[in-house]
Amino acid sequence: MTSVVPSAQRRYPRAVRQDVVEELHGRRVADPYRWLEDPAADATVRWGEAQDALYEAERASWPGLGRWHDEVARLTAVDRATPPTVRGERAFWQRQLADDEHPVLMVAEGGAERVLLDPFSLDPSGRTVLDAWQPSLEGGLLAYQVSVNGTEDSRLRVIEVATGKVVDGPVGRMRRSSVAWLPGGEAFYYVRHRGPGAPPGEERYHRRVYLHRVGTAPESDVLVFGEGREKTEFYSVSVTSDGRWLCVTATLGTGRGTDLFLADLAESPPDRPRLRPVQEGMDAATRLHAVPGTGPRDTVWLRTDRGAARGRVVACRPVDLERGPGAWREVVAERPDAVLTHLVVLSGPQLDRPLGLVAWVRHMAAEVTVHDLVDGRLLAEVPLPGTGAVGDFTAGPHGSGLAWFAYTDFGTPPRVLCFDAGTLGVTRWERDVPDAPELGGAVTRRVTFTSGDGTRARMFVISPGGRPDEPRPALLAGYGGFGQTMTPRHRAQVLAWVRAGGVFAWAGLRGGGEEGEEWHRAGSGANKQNTFDDFAAAADHLVAEGWAAEGRIGIIGGSNGGLLVGAALTQWPGTFAAVVCMSPLLDMVRYELSGLGPSWVPEYGSARDPEQLRTLLSYSPYHRVTPGTAYPAVLLTASEGDTRTDPLHARKMCAALQHATSGQGPVLLRRERGVGHGVRAASSAVALQAECLAFTAARLGLAAPRRSGPSGPAGREEA
């Protein structure tokens, strides 16, 4: 199966097309490369090795690859930090200095700070990742989760903060579980999946919430929630800092609806909490926000899109929560022009009334406001450094009136800002890292374009001068799924492309969350084609407005964005000169049979349903590959440790395209071992990004960066 045969332009590794046809709901669905689904089969291994050799040979011919690597590495090498989590007299945060492969976990107390946990010291190969961490309420203990080789299969341990000594663990069968400590640090709630003993393919499902007592065997942990519920449900757990209220949220796969349960631990023991439903069976997302000392007749706040597709804040007494929305009092109303994304509640003796620090996304960019949480009055608009994104909100100790959050934009690495309820203003957090030097050479504009059905959408265009001065090689990125918003974030890949003279466009498509839940639903399920049409319209706009040169547009996307560019590739093959399809979903008939596919049925639909199968087949990239088509150059990337989107999608699509294309090519598969779908070592990320840029630049005619240093104007401009 691995001998090489000639194609129209080059010799690709031979992949046998088998006569595999499955009848589904009266439809005959061909799957000639199903044999590539088995990664351990001898034929698959030999085919993969031949693809590796082809990729290495092609990569050696790309002009300026070393310069692209140096530029991406230089732009990546900036100091960064996350907002702190304060527990007792200690503050915890992550910091990554310019030369660090991974962020390290820091702790500060008594004016001194030190490294508490360094993933690189645990594993100098760089393949161990710190997935999650949570200090106890008093700050004396810390639970942390690590995984290896990109699998995201975490193992939890507990360390003593003062000494770094491991005092508990490992606890396995986890996947970035939330951890909710009880007062005193003797026990915590967490989420664990079934693991061994589950039906084949379901080992990472059947999640349950457990109570674990520090120092005891995981086998003795007490099951407190999840028995008998759907196998694809995800759970999160939290406990208020006074230890009174346990909150459990349940979401079916990646669906938007959250079931919300609350237990008063003053009325029921921790190992038998009486969890009462606050919201159940509703297609709405609701989150609880409480402060210490909240008695049954005090006030808690809910952030919800129930009855408000763009989100609102409501208030309720815990004793009344079971009554549902009839007991809610609206505090911060839904905005017609923005989507509510974060809420932090600040209260304490120094404040006359509780305040809410609220973050919004308006047309893809962040805004932050301050509200009186009694009457909802807008008290202030918090100034931000530019047109960017905010996230990672944390509240200071009860009564401090402080909160922290991260800010970033295309030209600004994450910086930590501190909000003070006393002044209603923000300052830089004193332990934030220094600003990176101003680089210049990239200006951002937000533009509006019209999709084929008349829908207005927005995208950011980053270019050397901030205006369409001449048609340039353009790289277009999008996502358009799961209600996720394409907000401006610092990305070395974007800056490297623009500083070399290109244009980079960042499109907000239906299916994302840029304009709220209705926007998401307009690009999911039966409406998924709208996402792809928006993407095509974005490309047309770049050419029509003079940003991009016709025939010199490349597209790039990962995960659901890989599905996006795969659909664009097969629907409009003549529009794009190069396609980079990273960790993709491409076989939409069988996607739910591997990885975390079953969790995504609420987003895409299921082939088990006749109507949904019709929709899936209408855009499934693997099934739309047509022999004799002049496909553009395609680079597919896959990580062997990816437990979300199985590498089988990239393998099958690669074989199908190599067989079908009559274009100039090439069609290549970049395989990587020891990494997965998400976080990876900095050097690994740099190599991947640089090779994607070099591949695209070679097809679009963009010369590699020749030297470091400022070039051209700097700043941000908005239309």
XYZ file of C-alpha atoms in Angstrom:
719
model
C 0.000 0.000 0.000
C 2.940 2.377 0.284
C 4.452 2.220 -3.174
C 4.460 5.561 -4.957
C 2.399 6.163 -8.073
C 2.409 9.221 -10.336
C -0.345 11.848 -10.164
C -0.859 14.872 -12.397
C 1.863 16.925 -10.673
C 3.832 14.771 -8.231
C 4.108 11.299 -6.795
C 2.050 10.778 -3.639
C 2.199 7.739 -1.367
C -0.231 5.193 -2.719
C -3.431 4.731 -0.750
C -5.741 1.914 -1.827
C -9.322 3.012 -2.463
C -11.472 0.284 -1.006
C -15.044 -0.374 -2.057
C -16.561 0.512 1.312
C -20.126 1.744 0.947
C -22.538 2.071 3.839
C -26.271 2.487 3.472
C -27.623 5.070 5.893
C -31.305 5.946 5.879
C -31.569 4.867 2.251
C -28.444 6.755 1.182
C -25.328 5.003 -0.092
C -22.316 6.680 1.519
C -18.883 5.789 0.150
C -15.891 5.678 2.487
C -12.908 4.440 0.444
C -10.289 5.294 3.078
C -11.949 3.852 6.165
C -8.919 1.626 6.627
C -6.956 4.758 7.606
C -9.078 5.075 10.744
C -6.970 2.393 12.448
C -3.691 4.067 13.480
C -2.057 0.807 14.539
C -2.692 -1.156 11.331
C 0.477 -1.957 9.400
C -0.907 -0.357 6.248
C -1.720 2.877 8.084
C 1.706 2.976 9.724
C 3.517 2.515 6.402
C 1.316 5.099 4.681
C 1.963 7.567 7.517
C 5.727 7.066 7.293
C 5.602 7.724 3.561
C 3.619 10.911 4.187
C 6.256 11.990 6.712
C 8.980 11.531 4.109
C 6.996 13.512 1.534
C 6.413 16.325 4.011
C 10.088 16.511 4.951
C 11.100 16.709 1.299
C 8.566 19.426 0.484
C 9.381 21.439 3.610
C 13.038 21.572 2.618
C 12.049 23.505 -0.519
C 10.116 26.311 1.197
C 11.974 29.613 0.869
C 12.768 31.475 4.054
C 11.538 28.821 6.499
C 14.355 29.633 8.912
C 13.503 33.332 8.835
C 9.823 32.622 9.455
C 10.838 30.468 12.416
C 13.100 33.163 13.840
C 10.428 35.843 13.479
C 7.666 33.765 15.088
C 10.038 32.756 17.897
C 11.008 36.376 18.522
C 7.396 37.552 18.602
C 6.398 34.651 20.858
C 9.202 35.314 23.343
C 7.457 37.876 25.536
C 6.830 37.748 29.271
C 3.227 37.102 30.290
C 1.202 36.419 33.428
C -2.334 35.515 34.488
C -4.511 37.297 37.069
C -3.931 36.125 40.638
C -6.089 33.849 42.757
C -5.911 34.985 46.389
C -6.453 32.496 49.191
C -5.734 33.494 52.761
C -2.428 35.356 52.874
C -1.204 33.872 49.601
C -1.608 34.841 45.951
C -1.238 32.270 43.167
C -0.763 32.966 39.459
C 0.952 31.633 36.365
C 3.907 33.376 34.758
C 5.744 32.591 31.554
C 8.956 34.437 30.845
C 10.206 34.893 27.305
C 12.445 31.808 27.297
C 10.118 29.468 29.227
C 8.690 26.445 27.448
C 5.642 26.398 29.747
C 4.061 28.764 32.271
C 5.132 28.159 35.860
C 2.851 28.439 38.876
C 3.922 31.192 41.259
C 2.985 31.886 44.870
C 3.527 35.060 46.869
C 3.277 35.549 50.620
C 4.702 38.065 53.009
C 6.066 40.174 50.170
C 8.164 37.328 48.719
C 7.337 35.271 45.643
C 8.633 31.924 44.417
C 7.996 29.203 41.866
C 5.619 26.648 43.305
C 5.284 24.317 40.321
C 7.231 24.113 37.054
C 6.007 21.571 34.461
C 9.419 21.606 32.773
C 11.097 20.483 36.001
C 8.612 17.621 36.175
C 9.421 16.599 32.606
C 12.359 18.208 30.716
C 10.998 16.790 27.446
C 8.317 19.493 27.567
C 5.521 16.981 27.052
C 3.955 17.414 30.492
C 1.345 20.166 30.702
C -0.198 21.817 33.755
C -3.892 21.458 32.926
C -5.500 23.028 36.004
C -4.839 24.038 39.589
C -6.866 25.196 42.580
C -5.632 26.271 46.031
C -7.610 25.421 49.125
C -9.781 28.139 50.655
C -7.113 28.947 53.231
C -4.226 28.704 50.764
C -2.333 25.971 52.607
C -2.843 23.212 50.029
C -3.022 23.167 46.256
C -4.588 20.584 43.940
C -3.001 20.463 40.498
C -3.621 18.382 37.386
C -1.067 17.432 34.727
C -1.261 15.401 31.536
C 1.380 14.102 29.132
C 1.821 13.834 25.358
C -1.123 16.093 24.613
C -3.774 13.605 25.713
C -5.419 15.980 28.243
C -6.012 12.933 30.434
C -5.161 14.520 33.760
C -3.856 13.091 37.010
C -4.414 15.114 40.163
C -2.084 15.537 43.114
C -2.208 17.740 46.199
C 0.850 19.567 47.500
C 1.557 21.426 50.694
C 2.158 25.021 49.610
C 4.701 25.848 52.306
C 6.989 22.930 51.453
C 5.969 21.725 47.989
C 5.568 18.236 49.404
C 3.043 15.969 47.677
C 0.500 14.922 50.300
C -2.118 13.216 48.141
C -2.612 11.514 44.792
C -2.443 10.658 42.070
C -6.131 10.660 41.277
C -6.744 9.609 37.678
C -9.575 9.485 35.123
C -9.867 13.265 34.990
C -9.928 15.879 32.253
C -9.280 19.382 33.571
C -11.815 18.906 36.319
C -12.969 21.833 38.398
C -12.000 21.367 42.057
C -14.156 22.772 44.876
C -12.437 22.759 48.278
C -14.297 22.573 51.572
C -13.112 24.760 54.485
C -10.140 23.351 56.367
C -8.551 21.717 53.316
C -9.553 18.205 54.322
C -11.749 17.428 51.308
C -12.832 18.648 47.878
C -15.352 17.889 45.146
C -14.166 17.016 41.641
C -15.282 15.319 38.410
C -14.017 11.929 37.237
C -15.015 9.840 34.220
C -15.631 6.122 34.183
C -12.392 4.986 32.530
C -11.678 1.235 32.362
C -14.850 -0.807 32.424
C -16.760 1.595 30.209
C -18.013 0.379 26.820
C -15.317 0.652 24.107
C -14.924 4.236 22.952
C -16.710 5.616 26.030
C -13.798 5.564 28.484
C -13.761 9.374 28.751
C -17.522 9.620 29.305
C -19.957 8.709 32.073
C -18.639 11.512 34.280
C -19.574 11.778 37.948
C -19.045 14.280 40.765
C -17.166 12.850 43.746
C -16.112 13.988 47.207
C -12.472 13.175 47.904
C -10.905 13.323 51.362
C -7.223 14.252 51.257
C -4.974 11.306 52.061
C -7.509 8.602 51.173
C -7.574 6.260 48.180
C -9.605 7.473 45.178
C -11.494 4.191 45.262
C -13.114 5.321 48.511
C -14.339 8.641 47.092
C -18.040 9.281 47.573
C -20.264 9.660 44.520
C -22.479 12.708 45.042
C -23.940 13.463 41.589
C -24.306 12.128 38.055
C -25.533 8.570 38.464
C -28.038 7.629 35.765
C -27.553 10.809 33.738
C -26.503 11.094 30.067
C -23.044 9.719 29.260
C -21.929 12.887 27.422
C -22.756 15.333 30.207
C -20.001 17.621 31.475
C -20.043 18.806 35.083
C -18.465 21.660 36.981
C -18.428 22.155 40.734
C -17.889 25.137 43.027
C -18.211 25.926 46.712
C -18.611 29.428 48.120
C -15.589 30.628 50.053
C -17.450 30.350 53.358
C -18.107 26.689 52.544
C -21.877 27.006 52.746
C -23.132 26.456 49.207
C -22.225 23.686 46.759
C -23.124 24.398 43.148
C -23.106 21.764 40.368
C -23.699 22.577 36.713
C -24.453 19.938 34.098
C -24.225 20.488 30.331
C -25.162 17.893 27.727
C -22.087 17.708 25.511
C -21.299 21.125 24.139
C -24.924 22.198 24.208
C -25.814 25.619 25.540
C -28.365 24.515 28.118
C -27.102 24.137 31.681
C -28.814 22.272 34.465
C -27.958 24.041 37.723
C -28.155 22.479 41.188
C -27.515 24.010 44.613
C -27.001 22.420 48.037
C -26.895 24.164 51.402
C -24.052 22.375 53.199
C -25.269 23.839 56.480
C -28.357 21.620 56.129
C -26.868 18.435 54.656
C -23.514 16.680 55.145
C -20.824 17.093 52.451
C -20.944 13.407 51.471
C -24.736 13.514 51.066
C -25.487 17.029 49.818
C -29.110 17.728 49.043
C -28.736 19.146 45.551
C -31.877 20.977 44.502
C -32.548 22.077 40.919
C -32.301 25.794 40.171
C -32.669 25.255 36.418
C -33.249 21.952 34.666
C -34.199 20.910 31.150
C -33.946 24.421 29.709
C -32.100 25.431 26.560
C -30.366 28.291 28.342
C -26.986 28.896 29.970
C -27.091 30.054 33.602
C -24.252 30.533 36.110
C -24.457 31.278 39.833
C -22.386 34.026 41.507
C -22.373 34.209 45.297
C -20.282 35.941 47.958
C -19.183 34.717 51.415
C -21.703 34.882 54.190
C -24.699 34.349 51.925
C -27.508 33.019 54.061
C -30.695 31.500 52.659
C -32.421 34.903 52.690
C -29.504 36.990 51.452
C -28.835 37.601 47.754
C -27.065 35.654 45.028
C -26.720 36.681 41.398
C -27.201 34.690 38.228
C -25.635 35.376 34.839
C -28.045 33.922 32.300
C -29.223 34.013 28.700
C -32.620 32.637 29.700
C -35.083 35.122 28.305
C -32.162 37.200 27.012
C -30.118 35.731 24.140
C -27.283 38.217 24.709
C -27.228 37.708 28.486
C -28.359 39.554 31.602
C -27.806 39.540 35.383
C -30.598 38.688 37.808
C -30.756 38.569 41.610
C -32.490 36.063 43.867
C -32.478 34.757 47.423
C -31.085 31.222 47.708
C -34.230 30.108 49.496
C -36.250 31.149 46.438
C -34.007 29.725 43.709
C -36.095 26.573 43.302
C -39.029 28.737 42.202
C -37.204 29.500 38.951
C -37.351 32.727 36.915
C -40.519 33.800 38.688
C -38.345 34.623 41.695
C -35.650 36.422 39.719
C -35.224 40.185 39.818
C -33.444 41.657 36.824
C -30.453 43.765 37.784
C -28.423 44.266 34.605
C -30.576 44.139 31.507
C -29.731 42.575 28.168
C -28.017 44.947 25.764
C -29.118 45.024 22.126
C -25.567 45.678 20.893
C -23.360 43.498 23.119
C -23.036 40.010 24.625
C -22.467 39.566 28.360
C -19.428 37.326 28.967
C -18.195 37.741 32.578
C -19.454 38.843 35.977
C -17.549 39.405 39.209
C -19.480 40.333 42.359
C -17.715 42.622 44.826
C -19.098 43.291 48.287
C -17.905 43.958 51.802
C -18.112 46.404 54.683
C -16.263 49.149 52.806
C -18.914 49.153 50.041
C -22.341 50.670 50.619
C -23.860 48.264 48.103
C -22.573 45.240 46.167
C -21.019 46.031 42.800
C -20.817 43.987 39.639
C -17.831 44.132 37.300
C -19.351 43.099 33.974
C -17.586 42.257 30.701
C -19.233 42.412 27.303
C -18.316 41.701 23.700
C -19.604 44.344 21.303
C -18.992 43.502 17.658
C -16.039 41.212 18.530
C -14.284 43.619 20.954
C -14.425 43.780 24.754
C -16.043 46.379 26.988
C -16.121 46.415 30.803
C -18.721 48.210 32.913
C -19.471 48.607 36.632
C -23.008 48.307 37.981
C -24.807 48.740 41.286
C -26.147 45.232 41.915
C -29.115 46.467 43.925
C -30.755 48.672 41.332
C -28.595 47.872 38.300
C -27.418 51.436 37.689
C -24.431 51.844 35.391
C -21.751 53.441 37.571
C -18.766 53.506 35.233
C -17.283 52.301 31.986
C -13.853 50.856 32.651
C -11.223 52.180 30.227
C -9.285 49.526 28.338
C -5.898 49.961 26.619
C -7.347 49.429 23.149
C -9.706 47.388 20.995
C -9.116 43.926 22.363
C -10.281 41.059 24.553
C -10.589 40.520 28.297
C -10.821 37.338 30.343
C -9.693 35.356 33.387
C -11.624 37.492 35.889
C -10.781 36.853 39.536
C -12.056 38.566 42.675
C -9.855 39.622 45.570
C -10.454 38.614 49.194
C -13.946 39.354 50.476
C -14.135 42.990 51.459
C -11.074 44.075 49.494
C -13.086 45.611 46.666
C -10.458 44.350 44.206
C -10.743 42.265 41.050
C -8.237 41.358 38.368
C -8.588 40.526 34.695
C -6.391 40.038 31.640
C -6.386 42.294 28.593
C -4.872 41.584 25.161
C -5.170 42.629 21.527
C -3.430 41.692 18.286
C -0.411 43.823 19.127
C -0.433 43.545 22.933
C 0.564 40.427 24.889
C -1.719 39.679 27.864
C -1.408 42.205 30.671
C -3.086 42.026 34.079
C -5.283 44.923 35.186
C -6.546 45.518 38.727
C -9.990 47.037 39.286
C -10.571 48.943 42.546
C -14.203 49.335 43.616
C -13.213 52.334 45.727
C -12.075 54.381 42.732
C -13.958 52.548 39.939
C -10.678 52.603 38.006
C -8.024 50.169 36.844
C -4.262 50.037 37.237
C -1.600 47.506 36.251
C -1.241 44.720 38.791
C 2.050 45.201 40.595
C 3.253 41.661 39.821
C 2.366 41.828 36.135
C 5.265 41.345 33.737
C 6.831 44.339 31.933
C 5.400 45.422 28.601
C 6.960 43.938 25.505
C 8.790 46.462 23.324
C 6.600 48.260 20.785
C 7.090 46.420 17.517
C 5.143 48.443 14.995
C 4.342 47.307 11.503
C 0.775 46.163 12.212
C -2.427 48.210 12.425
C -5.854 46.755 13.181
C -9.161 47.834 11.690
C -12.615 46.420 12.350
C -14.683 46.239 9.165
C -18.200 45.134 8.244
C -19.042 42.858 5.315
C -22.241 41.368 3.913
C -22.859 37.639 3.534
C -24.741 36.100 0.632
C -28.144 36.277 2.339
C -27.692 39.908 3.351
C -26.484 39.230 6.906
C -23.984 41.800 8.149
C -20.878 40.387 9.833
C -17.595 41.803 11.075
C -13.928 41.006 10.937
C -10.638 42.487 12.012
C -8.150 43.252 9.265
C -4.533 43.613 10.379
C -2.214 45.184 7.823
C 1.051 47.138 7.628
C -0.640 50.518 7.248
C -4.212 50.095 8.422
C -5.723 50.768 5.012
C -6.067 48.941 1.684
C -3.139 50.732 0.074
C -2.428 47.892 -2.365
C -3.653 44.320 -2.893
C -1.487 42.122 -0.710
C -1.147 38.384 0.020
C -3.903 37.771 2.563
C -4.405 35.072 5.173
C -8.008 34.664 6.374
C -8.901 32.869 9.606
C -12.238 31.980 11.181
C -13.955 29.594 13.574
C -17.744 29.969 13.583
C -18.764 27.321 16.097
C -19.858 26.443 19.618
C -20.777 30.049 20.414
C -17.082 30.978 20.640
C -16.105 34.567 19.827
C -13.158 35.518 17.608
C -11.894 38.338 19.801
C -8.549 40.119 19.173
C -5.701 38.325 20.932
C -1.941 38.578 20.721
C -0.719 36.018 18.189
C 2.837 35.855 16.924
C 1.629 34.191 13.734
C -0.549 37.209 12.863
C 2.193 39.750 13.566
C 4.833 37.804 11.653
C 2.642 37.630 8.542
C 1.713 41.319 8.637
C 5.225 42.570 9.416
C 6.391 40.652 6.339
C 3.987 42.747 4.256
C 0.846 40.638 4.187
C -2.732 41.149 5.403
C -4.276 38.956 8.094
C -8.072 38.873 8.507
C -9.920 37.544 11.553
C -13.607 36.927 10.733
C -16.581 36.655 13.088
C -18.931 34.109 11.488
C -22.364 32.789 12.317
C -22.017 29.786 14.589
C -19.754 31.777 16.892
C -20.823 33.939 19.810
C -19.971 37.360 18.399
C -23.608 38.517 18.452
C -25.124 36.223 21.061
C -26.959 32.920 21.109
C -29.155 33.672 18.102
C -25.967 34.275 16.089
C -24.633 30.927 17.288
C -27.763 29.042 16.315
C -27.810 30.712 12.901
C -24.563 28.843 12.125
C -25.059 25.462 13.793
C -27.055 22.308 13.146
C -29.242 22.659 10.071
C -27.896 26.210 9.591
C -24.214 25.271 9.383
C -23.889 26.307 5.740
C -24.306 29.934 6.870
C -20.897 29.710 8.551
C -19.203 28.729 5.321
C -21.103 31.322 3.279
C -20.003 34.041 5.725
C -16.392 32.908 5.326
C -16.601 33.050 1.543
C -18.145 36.527 1.769
C -15.265 37.656 3.999
C -12.779 36.533 1.340
C -14.752 38.332 -1.370
C -14.791 41.508 0.732
C -11.012 41.490 1.117
C -10.615 41.436 -2.665
C -13.428 43.881 -3.431
C -12.138 46.485 -0.969
C -8.556 46.245 -2.193
C -7.030 44.563 0.864
C -6.134 41.354 -0.941
C -4.998 40.375 -4.389
C -7.294 37.991 -6.218
C -5.695 34.568 -6.339
C -3.443 35.389 -3.379
C -5.724 34.483 -0.472
C -4.863 31.705 1.930
C -7.142 30.347 4.655
C -6.239 28.823 7.990
C -8.255 27.208 10.770
C -8.007 24.623 13.507
C -10.450 22.179 15.105
C -13.917 23.478 14.179
C -11.961 26.052 12.171
C -10.383 23.090 10.371
C -13.869 21.975 9.380
C -14.490 25.542 8.208
C -11.501 25.700 5.872
C -12.125 22.117 4.729
C -15.653 23.096 3.711
C -14.389 26.250 1.987
C -11.728 24.221 0.167
C -14.242 21.736 -1.242
C -17.003 24.248 -2.020
C -14.878 27.005 -3.582
C -11.588 25.341 -4.600
C -10.699 28.062 -7.114
C -10.941 30.913 -4.618
C -7.947 30.098 -2.441
C -4.285 29.672 -3.254
C -3.410 27.787 -0.064
C -5.285 26.060 2.754
C -3.937 25.203 6.210
C -6.288 22.758 7.924
C -5.214 22.049 11.512
C -6.461 19.281 13.839
C -9.668 19.200 11.825
C -13.055 17.533 11.716
C -13.628 16.454 8.102
C -15.646 13.228 8.006
C -18.935 14.546 9.359
C -20.758 11.254 8.849
C -18.561 9.410 11.367
C -17.242 12.260 13.528
C -19.311 11.174 16.538
C -17.632 7.748 16.617
C -14.204 8.971 17.761
C -12.488 11.493 20.017
C -14.946 13.723 21.836
C -17.305 13.511 18.867
C -20.354 12.337 20.840
C -20.165 15.568 22.841
C -20.610 17.665 19.698
C -23.954 16.296 18.539
C -25.790 19.361 19.954
C -23.634 21.529 17.681
C -23.614 19.551 14.425
C -26.351 16.952 14.603
C -26.084 13.182 14.247
C -25.875 10.825 11.278
C -28.325 8.616 13.147
C -31.063 11.116 12.252
C -32.106 11.064 8.542
C -32.582 14.827 8.211
C -29.414 15.629 10.126
C -27.465 13.162 7.996
C -28.667 15.016 4.899
C -27.311 18.262 6.350
C -24.009 16.702 7.377
C -23.464 15.174 3.952
C -24.247 18.481 2.268
C -21.029 19.988 3.623
C -18.877 17.120 4.940
C -15.488 17.965 3.353
C -14.304 14.362 3.062
C -17.436 13.388 1.151
C -17.317 16.431 -1.154
C -13.839 15.725 -2.546
C -14.305 15.346 -6.315
C -11.754 13.635 -8.600
C -10.313 15.821 -11.329
C -10.764 19.065 -9.387
C -7.888 21.541 -9.358
C -7.568 21.881 -5.607
C -5.148 24.468 -4.199
C -2.128 23.657 -2.081
C -3.271 22.038 1.170
C -1.423 21.454 4.430
C -3.225 19.219 6.925
C -1.800 18.997 10.442
C -2.514 16.304 13.004
C -1.242 15.503 16.486
C -1.059 11.862 17.444
C -1.968 12.652 21.060
C -5.160 14.488 20.092
C -8.071 13.034 22.083
C -10.570 15.641 20.876
C -10.442 15.498 17.064
C -9.012 12.153 16.048
C -6.121 12.368 13.518
C -8.096 9.960 11.332
C -9.893 12.987 9.843
C -6.664 14.461 8.526
C -5.413 11.072 7.277
C -8.557 10.261 5.309
C -8.842 13.757 3.842
C -5.195 13.736 2.812
C -5.597 10.465 0.947
C -8.809 11.648 -0.722
C -7.297 14.952 -1.887
C -4.060 13.402 -3.107
C -6.089 10.982 -5.211
C -8.506 13.599 -6.551
C -6.560 16.759 -7.224
C -5.482 17.933 -10.654
C -4.051 21.140 -9.241
C -0.481 22.264 -8.747
C -0.513 21.085 -5.139
C 0.994 19.925 -3.007
C -1.354 18.164 -0.606
C 0.643 17.425 2.539
C 0.136 15.910 5.973
C 2.190 17.187 8.904
C 2.097 14.652 11.743
C 3.391 15.356 15.221
C 3.891 13.073 18.194
C 3.942 13.874 21.894
C 1.440 16.741 21.589
C -2.322 16.998 21.351
C -5.143 19.350 20.560
C -4.433 22.083 23.079
C -1.563 23.521 25.091
C 1.962 22.585 24.041
C 5.539 23.684 24.729
C 6.467 27.079 23.285
C 9.113 25.673 20.933
C 6.622 23.180 19.534
C 4.059 25.932 18.947
C 6.655 28.115 17.231
C 7.691 25.307 14.869
C 4.092 24.581 13.893
C 3.181 28.228 13.292
C 6.359 28.977 11.329
C 5.896 26.005 9.014
C 2.266 26.935 8.362
C 3.347 30.486 7.446
C 6.218 29.328 5.238
C 3.938 26.901 3.393
C 1.310 29.588 2.799
C 3.790 32.334 1.916
C 5.417 30.135 -0.730
C 2.054 29.789 -2.486
C 0.947 33.417 -2.065
C 4.256 35.000 -3.029
C 5.042 36.667 0.286
C 8.752 36.954 1.041
C 9.937 35.819 4.442
C 10.917 38.474 7.016
C 14.482 39.628 6.391
C 15.376 41.314 9.640
C 14.078 42.061 13.106
C 13.103 45.438 14.431
C 10.366 48.016 13.996
C 9.018 48.654 10.540
C 6.185 50.922 9.585
C 3.491 52.529 11.698
C 2.191 51.166 14.967
C -1.179 51.591 16.539
C -4.859 50.672 16.288
C -7.481 52.117 14.040
C -11.135 51.310 13.867
C -13.831 51.801 11.264
